[in-house]
Structure formats: C-alpha cells, structure tokens
Coordinates of C-alpha atoms and ligand atoms in Angstrom, one line a residue:
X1 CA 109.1 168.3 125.3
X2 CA 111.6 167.7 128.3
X3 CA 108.7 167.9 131.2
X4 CA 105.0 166.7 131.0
X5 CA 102.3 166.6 133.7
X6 CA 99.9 163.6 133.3
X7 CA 97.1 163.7 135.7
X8 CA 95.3 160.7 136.8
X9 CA 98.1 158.8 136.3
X10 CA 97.6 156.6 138.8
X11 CA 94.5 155.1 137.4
X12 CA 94.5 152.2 134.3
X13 CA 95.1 154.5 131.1
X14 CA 97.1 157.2 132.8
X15 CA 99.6 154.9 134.0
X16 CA 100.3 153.0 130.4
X17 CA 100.8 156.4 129.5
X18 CA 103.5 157.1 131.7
X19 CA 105.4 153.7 131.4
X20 CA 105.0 154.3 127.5
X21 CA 106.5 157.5 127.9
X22 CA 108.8 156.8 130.3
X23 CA 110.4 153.8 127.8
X24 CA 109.9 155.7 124.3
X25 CA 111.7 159.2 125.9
X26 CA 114.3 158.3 128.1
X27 CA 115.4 162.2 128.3
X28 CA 111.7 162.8 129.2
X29 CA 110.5 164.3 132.7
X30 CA 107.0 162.8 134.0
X31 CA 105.4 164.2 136.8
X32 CA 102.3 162.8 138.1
X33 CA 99.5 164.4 140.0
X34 CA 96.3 161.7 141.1
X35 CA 94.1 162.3 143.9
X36 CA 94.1 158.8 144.7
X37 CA 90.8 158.2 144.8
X38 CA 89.0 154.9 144.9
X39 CA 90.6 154.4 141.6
X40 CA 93.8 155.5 141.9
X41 CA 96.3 153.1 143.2
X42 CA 100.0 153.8 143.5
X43 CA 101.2 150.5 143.4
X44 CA 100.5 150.3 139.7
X45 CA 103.7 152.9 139.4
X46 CA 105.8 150.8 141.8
X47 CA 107.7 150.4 138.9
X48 CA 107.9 154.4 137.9
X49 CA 108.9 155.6 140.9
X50 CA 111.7 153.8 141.0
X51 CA 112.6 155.8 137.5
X52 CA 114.8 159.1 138.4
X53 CA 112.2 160.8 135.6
X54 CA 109.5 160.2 137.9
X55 CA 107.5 162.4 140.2
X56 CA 104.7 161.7 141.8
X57 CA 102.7 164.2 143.8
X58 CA 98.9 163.2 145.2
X59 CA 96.8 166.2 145.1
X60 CA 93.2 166.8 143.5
X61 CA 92.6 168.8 139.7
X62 CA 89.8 170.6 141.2
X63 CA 91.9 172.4 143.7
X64 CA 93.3 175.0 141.9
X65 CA 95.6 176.5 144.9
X66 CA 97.4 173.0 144.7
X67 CA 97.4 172.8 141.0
X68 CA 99.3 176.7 140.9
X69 CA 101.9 175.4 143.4
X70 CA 102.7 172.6 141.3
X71 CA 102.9 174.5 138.0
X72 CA 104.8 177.3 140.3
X73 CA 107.1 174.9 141.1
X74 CA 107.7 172.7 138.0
X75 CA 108.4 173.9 134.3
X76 CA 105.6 171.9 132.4
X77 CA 105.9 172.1 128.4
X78 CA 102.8 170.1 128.2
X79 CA 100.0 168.6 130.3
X80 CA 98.3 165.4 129.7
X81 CA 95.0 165.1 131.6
X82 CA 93.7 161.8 132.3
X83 CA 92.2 162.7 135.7
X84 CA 88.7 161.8 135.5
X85 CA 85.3 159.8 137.4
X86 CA 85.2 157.2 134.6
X87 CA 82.7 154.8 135.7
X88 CA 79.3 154.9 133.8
X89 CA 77.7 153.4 136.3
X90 CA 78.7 155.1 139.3
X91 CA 77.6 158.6 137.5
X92 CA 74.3 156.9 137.2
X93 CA 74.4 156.5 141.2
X94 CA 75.9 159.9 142.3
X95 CA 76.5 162.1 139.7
X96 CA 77.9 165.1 141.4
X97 CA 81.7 164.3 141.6
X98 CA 81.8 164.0 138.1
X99 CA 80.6 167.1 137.5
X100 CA 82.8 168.7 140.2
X101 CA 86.2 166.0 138.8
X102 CA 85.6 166.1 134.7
X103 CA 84.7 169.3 134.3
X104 CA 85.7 172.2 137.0
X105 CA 88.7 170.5 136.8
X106 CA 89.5 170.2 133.6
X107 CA 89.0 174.2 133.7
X108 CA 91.1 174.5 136.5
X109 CA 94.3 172.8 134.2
X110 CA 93.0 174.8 131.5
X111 CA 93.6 177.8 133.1
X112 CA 96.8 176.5 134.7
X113 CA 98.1 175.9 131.0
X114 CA 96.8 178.9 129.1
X115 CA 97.8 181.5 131.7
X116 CA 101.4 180.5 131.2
X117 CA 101.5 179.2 127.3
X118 CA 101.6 174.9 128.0
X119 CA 100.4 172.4 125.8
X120 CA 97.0 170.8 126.8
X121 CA 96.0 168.0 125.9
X122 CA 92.7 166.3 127.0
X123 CA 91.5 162.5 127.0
X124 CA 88.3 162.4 126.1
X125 CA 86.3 159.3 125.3
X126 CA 83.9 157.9 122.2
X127 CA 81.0 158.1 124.8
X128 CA 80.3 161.6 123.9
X129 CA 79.0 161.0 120.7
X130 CA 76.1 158.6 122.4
X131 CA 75.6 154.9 120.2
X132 CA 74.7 154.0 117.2
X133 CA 72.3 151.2 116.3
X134 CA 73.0 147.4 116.2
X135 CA 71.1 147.3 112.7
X136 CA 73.6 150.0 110.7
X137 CA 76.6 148.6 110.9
X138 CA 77.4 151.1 108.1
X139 CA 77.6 153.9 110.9
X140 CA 80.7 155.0 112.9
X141 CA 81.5 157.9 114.9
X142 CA 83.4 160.8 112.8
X143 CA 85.1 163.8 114.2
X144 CA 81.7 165.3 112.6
X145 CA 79.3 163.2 114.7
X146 CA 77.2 165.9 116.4
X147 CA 77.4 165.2 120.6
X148 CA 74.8 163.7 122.0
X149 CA 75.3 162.0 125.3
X150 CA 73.4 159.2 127.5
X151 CA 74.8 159.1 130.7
X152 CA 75.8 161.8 133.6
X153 CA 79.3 160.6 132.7
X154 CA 79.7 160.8 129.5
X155 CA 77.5 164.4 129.8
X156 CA 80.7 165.9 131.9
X157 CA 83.1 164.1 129.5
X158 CA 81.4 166.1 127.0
X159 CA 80.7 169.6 128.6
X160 CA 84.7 169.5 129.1
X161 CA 85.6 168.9 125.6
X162 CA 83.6 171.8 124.7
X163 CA 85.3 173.9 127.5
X164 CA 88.7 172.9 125.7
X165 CA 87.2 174.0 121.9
X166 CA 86.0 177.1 124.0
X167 CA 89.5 177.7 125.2
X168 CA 91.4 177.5 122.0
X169 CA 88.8 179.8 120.4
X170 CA 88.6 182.3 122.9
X171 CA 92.0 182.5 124.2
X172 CA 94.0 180.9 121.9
X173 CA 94.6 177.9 124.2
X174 CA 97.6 175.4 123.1
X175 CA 94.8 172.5 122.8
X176 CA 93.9 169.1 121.4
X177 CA 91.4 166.3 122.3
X178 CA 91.3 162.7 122.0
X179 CA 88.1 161.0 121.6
X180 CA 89.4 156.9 122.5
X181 CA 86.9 154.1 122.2
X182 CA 86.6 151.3 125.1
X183 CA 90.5 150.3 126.3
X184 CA 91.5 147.0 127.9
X185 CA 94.9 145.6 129.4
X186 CA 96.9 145.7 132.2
X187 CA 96.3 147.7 135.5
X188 CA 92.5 147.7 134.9
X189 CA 90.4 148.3 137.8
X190 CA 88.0 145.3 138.4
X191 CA 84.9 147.2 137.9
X192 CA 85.1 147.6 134.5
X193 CA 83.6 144.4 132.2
X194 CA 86.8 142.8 131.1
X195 CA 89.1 142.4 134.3
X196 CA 85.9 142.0 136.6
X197 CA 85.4 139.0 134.4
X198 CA 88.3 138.0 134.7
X199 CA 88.8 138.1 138.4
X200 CA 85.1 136.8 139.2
X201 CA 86.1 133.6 136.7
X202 CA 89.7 133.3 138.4
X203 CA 87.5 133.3 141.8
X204 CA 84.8 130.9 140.5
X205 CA 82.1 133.5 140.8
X206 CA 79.4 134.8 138.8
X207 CA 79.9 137.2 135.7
X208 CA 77.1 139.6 135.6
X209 CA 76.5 140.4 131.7
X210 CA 73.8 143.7 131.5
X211 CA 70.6 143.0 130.1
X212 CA 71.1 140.0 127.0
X213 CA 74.9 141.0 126.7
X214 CA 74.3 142.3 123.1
X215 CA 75.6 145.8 123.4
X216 CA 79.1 146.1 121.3
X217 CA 82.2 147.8 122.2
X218 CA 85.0 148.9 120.3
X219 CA 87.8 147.2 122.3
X220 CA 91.1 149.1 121.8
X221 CA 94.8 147.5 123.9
X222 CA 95.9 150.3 125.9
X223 CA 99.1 150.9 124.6
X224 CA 98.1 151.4 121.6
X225 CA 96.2 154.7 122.6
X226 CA 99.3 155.6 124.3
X227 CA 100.7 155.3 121.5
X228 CA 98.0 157.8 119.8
X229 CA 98.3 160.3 122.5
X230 CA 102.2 160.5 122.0
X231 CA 101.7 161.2 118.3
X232 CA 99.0 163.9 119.3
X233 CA 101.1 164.8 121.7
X234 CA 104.2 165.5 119.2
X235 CA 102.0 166.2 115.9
X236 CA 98.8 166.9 116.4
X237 CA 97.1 170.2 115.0
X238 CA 96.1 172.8 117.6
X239 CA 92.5 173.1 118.3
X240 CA 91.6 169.5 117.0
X241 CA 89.4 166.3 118.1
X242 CA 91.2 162.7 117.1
X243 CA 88.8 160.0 117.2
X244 CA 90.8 156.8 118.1
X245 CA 89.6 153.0 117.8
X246 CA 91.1 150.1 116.1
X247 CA 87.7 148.3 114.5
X248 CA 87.7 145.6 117.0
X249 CA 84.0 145.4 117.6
X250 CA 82.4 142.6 119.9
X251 CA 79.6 142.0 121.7
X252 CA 79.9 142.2 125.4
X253 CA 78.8 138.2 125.3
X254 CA 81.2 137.4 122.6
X255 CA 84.0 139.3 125.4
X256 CA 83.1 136.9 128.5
X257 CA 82.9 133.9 126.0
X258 CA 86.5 134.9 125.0
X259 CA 87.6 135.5 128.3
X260 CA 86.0 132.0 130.1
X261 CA 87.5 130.0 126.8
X262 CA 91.3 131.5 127.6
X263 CA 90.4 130.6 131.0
X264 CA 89.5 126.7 130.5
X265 CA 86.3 128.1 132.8
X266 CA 82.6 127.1 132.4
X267 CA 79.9 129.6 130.7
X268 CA 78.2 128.6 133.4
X269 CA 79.0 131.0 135.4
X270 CA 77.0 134.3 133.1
X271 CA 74.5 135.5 135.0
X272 CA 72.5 138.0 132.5
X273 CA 70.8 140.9 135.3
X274 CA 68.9 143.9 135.2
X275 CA 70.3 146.1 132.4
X276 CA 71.9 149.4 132.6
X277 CA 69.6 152.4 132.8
X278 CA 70.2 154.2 129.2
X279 CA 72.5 151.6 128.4
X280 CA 74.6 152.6 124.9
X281 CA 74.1 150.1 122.7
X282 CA 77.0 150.8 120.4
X283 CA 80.3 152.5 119.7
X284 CA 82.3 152.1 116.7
X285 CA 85.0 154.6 115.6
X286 CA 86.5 155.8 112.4
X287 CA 89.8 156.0 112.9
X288 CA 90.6 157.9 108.9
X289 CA 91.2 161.1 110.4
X290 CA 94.4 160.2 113.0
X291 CA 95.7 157.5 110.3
X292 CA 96.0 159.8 107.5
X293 CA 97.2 162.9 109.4
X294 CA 100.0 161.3 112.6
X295 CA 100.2 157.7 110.5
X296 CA 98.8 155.7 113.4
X297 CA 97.4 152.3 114.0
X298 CA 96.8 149.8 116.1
X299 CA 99.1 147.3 116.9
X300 CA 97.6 144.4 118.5
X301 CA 94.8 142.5 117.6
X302 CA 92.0 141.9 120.0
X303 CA 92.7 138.3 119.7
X304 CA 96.3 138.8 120.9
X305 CA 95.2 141.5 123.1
X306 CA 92.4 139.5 125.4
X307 CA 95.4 136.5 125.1
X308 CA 98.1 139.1 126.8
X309 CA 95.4 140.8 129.2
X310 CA 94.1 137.7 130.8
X311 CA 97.7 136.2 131.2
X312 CA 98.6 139.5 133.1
X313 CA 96.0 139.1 135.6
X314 CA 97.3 135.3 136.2
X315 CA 100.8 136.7 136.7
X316 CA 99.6 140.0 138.5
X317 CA 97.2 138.4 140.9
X318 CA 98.0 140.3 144.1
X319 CA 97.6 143.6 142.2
X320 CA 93.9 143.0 142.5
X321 CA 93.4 140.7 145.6
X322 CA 94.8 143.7 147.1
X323 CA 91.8 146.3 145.2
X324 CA 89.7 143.1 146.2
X325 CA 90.1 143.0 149.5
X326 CA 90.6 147.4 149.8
X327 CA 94.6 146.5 150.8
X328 CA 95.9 148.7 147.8
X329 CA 94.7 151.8 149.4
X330 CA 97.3 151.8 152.5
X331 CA 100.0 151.7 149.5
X332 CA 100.4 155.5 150.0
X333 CA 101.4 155.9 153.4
X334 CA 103.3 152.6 152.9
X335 CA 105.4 154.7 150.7
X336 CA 105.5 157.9 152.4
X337 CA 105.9 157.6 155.9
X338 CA 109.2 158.0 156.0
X339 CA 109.4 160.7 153.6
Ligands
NAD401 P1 90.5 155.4 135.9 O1 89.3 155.5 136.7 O2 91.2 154.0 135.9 O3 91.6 156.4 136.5 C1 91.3 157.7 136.8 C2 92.4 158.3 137.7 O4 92.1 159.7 138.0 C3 92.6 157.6 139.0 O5 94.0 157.4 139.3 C4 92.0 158.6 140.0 O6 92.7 158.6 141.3 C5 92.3 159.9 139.3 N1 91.5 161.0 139.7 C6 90.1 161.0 139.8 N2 89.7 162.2 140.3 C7 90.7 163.0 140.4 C8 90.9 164.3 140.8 N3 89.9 165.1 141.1 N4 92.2 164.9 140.8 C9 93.2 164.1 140.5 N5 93.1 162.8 140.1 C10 91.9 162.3 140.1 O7 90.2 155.9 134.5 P2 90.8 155.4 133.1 O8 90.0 154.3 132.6 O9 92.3 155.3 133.2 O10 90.5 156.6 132.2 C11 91.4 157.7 132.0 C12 90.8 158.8 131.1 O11 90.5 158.2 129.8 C13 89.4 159.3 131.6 O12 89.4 160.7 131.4 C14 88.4 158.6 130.8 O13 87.3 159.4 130.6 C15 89.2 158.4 129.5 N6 88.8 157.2 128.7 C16 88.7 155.9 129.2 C17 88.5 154.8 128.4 C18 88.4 153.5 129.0 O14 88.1 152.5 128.3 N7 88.8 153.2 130.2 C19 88.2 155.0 127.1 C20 88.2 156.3 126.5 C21 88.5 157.4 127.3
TDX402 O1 79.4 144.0 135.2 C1 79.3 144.4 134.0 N1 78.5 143.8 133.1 C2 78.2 144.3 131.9 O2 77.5 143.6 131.1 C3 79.9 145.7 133.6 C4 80.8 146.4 134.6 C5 79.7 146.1 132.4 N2 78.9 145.5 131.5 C6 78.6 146.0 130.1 C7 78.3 147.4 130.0 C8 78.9 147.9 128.7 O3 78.1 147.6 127.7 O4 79.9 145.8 129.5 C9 80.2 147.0 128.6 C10 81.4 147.6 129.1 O5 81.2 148.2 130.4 P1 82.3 149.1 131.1 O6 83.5 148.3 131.3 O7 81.6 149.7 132.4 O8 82.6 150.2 130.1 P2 81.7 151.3 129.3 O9 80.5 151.6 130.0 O10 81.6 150.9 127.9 O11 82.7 152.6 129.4 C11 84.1 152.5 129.2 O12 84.5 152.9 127.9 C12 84.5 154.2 127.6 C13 84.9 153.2 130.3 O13 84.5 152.8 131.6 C14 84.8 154.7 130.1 O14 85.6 155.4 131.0 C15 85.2 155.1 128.7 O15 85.0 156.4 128.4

C-alpha cells in the first residue's frame, strides 16, 4: 500500500497513527483530511508535515463534493477513517453532529472507496457493545457480543459499523472494522479523564471523578492500537470486526490515584460530582480473536504506559496551555497564510 488516507488525523488516535505509519513505512504516502474541529489541532502534526510523505488537507467527511475531489485528485489504495465526534459527553448535550459526522460520513467515504475499489477501514470503538457488570468479572466483550448501545455517541458509532457490514454484504465493499477499547497517551485532548487529570493536577485544580469513580475502563497505550490497525490494515480478513484491548482494567479512581501518585500531588484535590447520565459501568475486551489471527499484542503495560503519558504532558506543556487557553486553533492559518 504506497498511499493511505487517514481521516481525522489531526485528533489524538488519528495522529499516532500517522507518525506510526509514517516511521514503520518510510516508502509510504499519508494524506490527511480533518475538519479541524474543536478537536482537531494541527500542531500535533507539526512534526508530519515537515515529512515529504505528508499531506495534509482540512476539509469535512460529510461533504462529499470535497471528499470526490480529493479521491479525484489522489490515488488512495486504502482509507483509514478516524474522523469522528468522540466525546460521550458532548453526544449527551447535542447529539445531532454526531449523527450528521459518524455516520453520513462514514457513508460518504464508503461510497468514495467502493465506487472505485479502495480498502476501507473503519475505527470503531468497544462502546458499541454497551457494559458489562462490575459483579461478572467472567464477562468480556467478543466479536459475538450482540450491540447494544447507551449513549447518542456510541448509538452513531454503532449504526456506522453496521453501514460498513452493510456495504461489504451488498456491494462487496473492500471492508474491516476495529472495535478498540479506551486509549491513552500522547496528544490527548484534555477533555478526556486521563490528560484532564493530568492538566487540572499540573494546575492545582480540582479532578472531577463521575459519580463514586467506580466505573472500569480498559486502558489501552495508543500505539499499540496503531499497531493493531497496521496489522488489520496489511492482514486482516475482508468483511471482519477485530475487538482490540490489552486487559488493563482499572477503576476510574484507581486511574486519578495513579496519576496524582506519579505527580507527587495531593488526593485532595478529587472532587466526586453528579454522575454521567447512562453512565457505562464497564468495558473489558477479549482480545483471542486479533491475537490468534494477525499475532498482535500489546506492548506496554499500563504501569509503564500512565509513567510515559504523564511525563509527556510535563515535557509537552504548551501543547495544551495552548488547547487551554483556545491558542491552538489559530495554528491553521499560522501555517497557511502564506500558502
Ligand atoms: P478525537 O476527538 O481526538 O479526534 C477526532 C478528529 O476527527 C479531530 O481531529 C477532528 O477535527 C476530526 N473530525 C471531526 N469531525 C470531522 C469531520 N466531519 N470531517 C473530518 N474530520 C473530522 O478522537 P480520537 O479519540 O482520536 O478517536 C478517533 C477514533 O477512534 C474515533 O472514531 C473514535 O470513535 C475511535 N475510538 C476512540 C477511542 C479513545 O479512547 N479515544 C477508543 C476507541 C475508539
Ligand atoms: O471528568 C471526567 N470525570 C470522570 O469521572 C471525565 C471526562 C470522565 N470521567 C469518567 C467517565 C468514564 O467512566 O472517566 C471514564 C473515562 O471517560 P472518558 O475519558 O470521557 O472516556 P469514555 O467515556 O470511556 O470514552 C472513551 O473511550 C471509548 C472515548 O472518549 C471514546 O471516544 C471511545 O470510543
């Protein structure tokens, strides 16, 4: 594969994807096409588009006028589609862009892919599969586990994986799916639990743990899903789901105790609030099916993991004063005005 498009690849996973591509296939092409929305920032790929491989091009999934010109233009031999609303608790505020982002234009790629032969491959998440109790800790999410969703996020997540299955059925689509549980590292946007506790503890403020902090989560480092999306990517069957996860379950209070003891900081600072309406109480995956099948695992350790993470966002402090303080988002014409 000479020439891949990853969308979304300005956000967290997207762009682990592209420098893990970008440093395990030097002969490799990445383009990148990101809307740039709130969590988009281009100055997580400072580093890429210095790379001559590199191509960056800011334009929305959904509009499929923009999305023919680009596959006009280029030659993709696959697509990588990490453009997505990803926040669970923003879909519980305004629901309708993640209707309109996850799933028209996830149809909108498909189409884009199966009109002229590409590879498709979509990132899906464990969310789709809904939680399992915190008294069997005998259950984990199969490839098999029926769908059954909580949230108006992971509902569009959903309806688009079964737009992909729908695609490879009907028209023979060249799909796959990934279904990833909860990632963490570097280039996190600090709404998400981890590096929001992180910043608010490097800022002295308070952590805001939902409800009594007890739901788990199934922490995964990012490269190593990069890692499983490349092997997917390269190896995986047509018309298949890949559950990915590395058994690394904690409780969201165990997390911010890790995180504040790396720190040197005071527990002091959890503040337990109002909990999140349908809140998932856990995820856990079983990881059998990609092991046996593309011989993947993970590689680091959630211990080693939180360690490298934390230590990122000591050395990479600017990266999110500037989401902090909203500077990131004049990054784009910053770059571009001359151009
Ligand atoms: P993110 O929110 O950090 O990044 C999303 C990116 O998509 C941003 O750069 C944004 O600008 C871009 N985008 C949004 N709408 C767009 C549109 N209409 N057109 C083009 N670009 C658009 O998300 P993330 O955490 O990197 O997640 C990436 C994918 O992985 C998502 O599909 C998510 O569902 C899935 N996933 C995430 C996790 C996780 O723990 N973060 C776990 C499993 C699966
Ligand atoms: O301030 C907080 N306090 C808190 O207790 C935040 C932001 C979260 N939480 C809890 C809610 C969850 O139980 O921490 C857990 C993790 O929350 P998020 O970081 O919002 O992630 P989650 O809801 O688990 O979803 C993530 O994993 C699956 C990603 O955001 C999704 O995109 C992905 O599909």
């Amino acid at each position: 594969m000479k020439n891949i498009l990853v969308t979304g690849g300005a956000g967290f996973i997207g762009s682990n994807f592209i420098y893990y591509e970008l440093e395990k296939h030097p002969d490799r092409r990445i383009v990148c096409l990101d809307a740039l929305t709130y969590a988009g920032n281009l100055e997580t790929l400072e580093k890429a588009l210095k790379n001559k491989n590199f191509r960056f091009v800011k334009g929305d999934i959904t509009d499929r006028k923009a999305v023919e010109a680009l596959f006009e233009e280029e030659s993709f031999d696959a697509v990588v589609n990490f453009a997505a609303e990803s926040h669970v608790d923003r879909s519980i505020d305004e629901p309708e862009v993640f209707l309109k982002t996850n799933i028209l234009g996830t149809q909108v790629l498909l189409d884009a892919c199966r009109k002229r032969n590409i590879r498709f491959h979509q990132v899906s998440t464990d969310e789709v599969y809904g939680d399992l109790p915190l008294d069997r800790p005998d259950l984990f999410f199969t490839e098999e586990t029926p769908i059954h969703t909580s949230s108006p996020y992971s509902a569009s997540k959903a309806a688009a994986d079964l737009l992909v299955t729908a695609y490879f059925r009907t028209y023979g689509a060249k799909v796959t799916i990934s279904r990833c549980s909860n990632n963490y590292g570097p280039y996190h946007f600090p709404e998400k639990l981890i590096p929001l506790i992180i910043a608010n503890a490097l800022e002295g403020k308070e952590l805001p743990v939902y409800g009594e902090g007890k739901n788990v989560r199934d922490w995964l480092y990012v490269r190593d899903h990069c890692k499983a999306i490349d092997l997917i990517l390269e190896n995986g069957r047509l018309g298949e789901v890949y559950n990915i996860g590395g058994h690394n379950e904690k409780t969201n209070l165990e997390v911010v105790k890790t995180v504040l003891k790396i720190l040197g900081k005071s527990e002091d600072l959890i503040r337990f609030v109002k909990d999140r309406p349908g809140h998932d109480m856990r995820y856990a995956i079983d990881p059998t099916k990609i092991r046996n099948e593309l011989g993947w695992y993970p590689e680091t350790t959630f211990e080693e993991g939180i360690k490298k993470t934390t230590q990122w966002y000591l050395e990479n402090r600017s990266w999110w004063e500037n989401i902090m303080n909203g500077d990131y988002v004049k990054y784009y014409e910053k770059m571009y005005k001359n151009r």
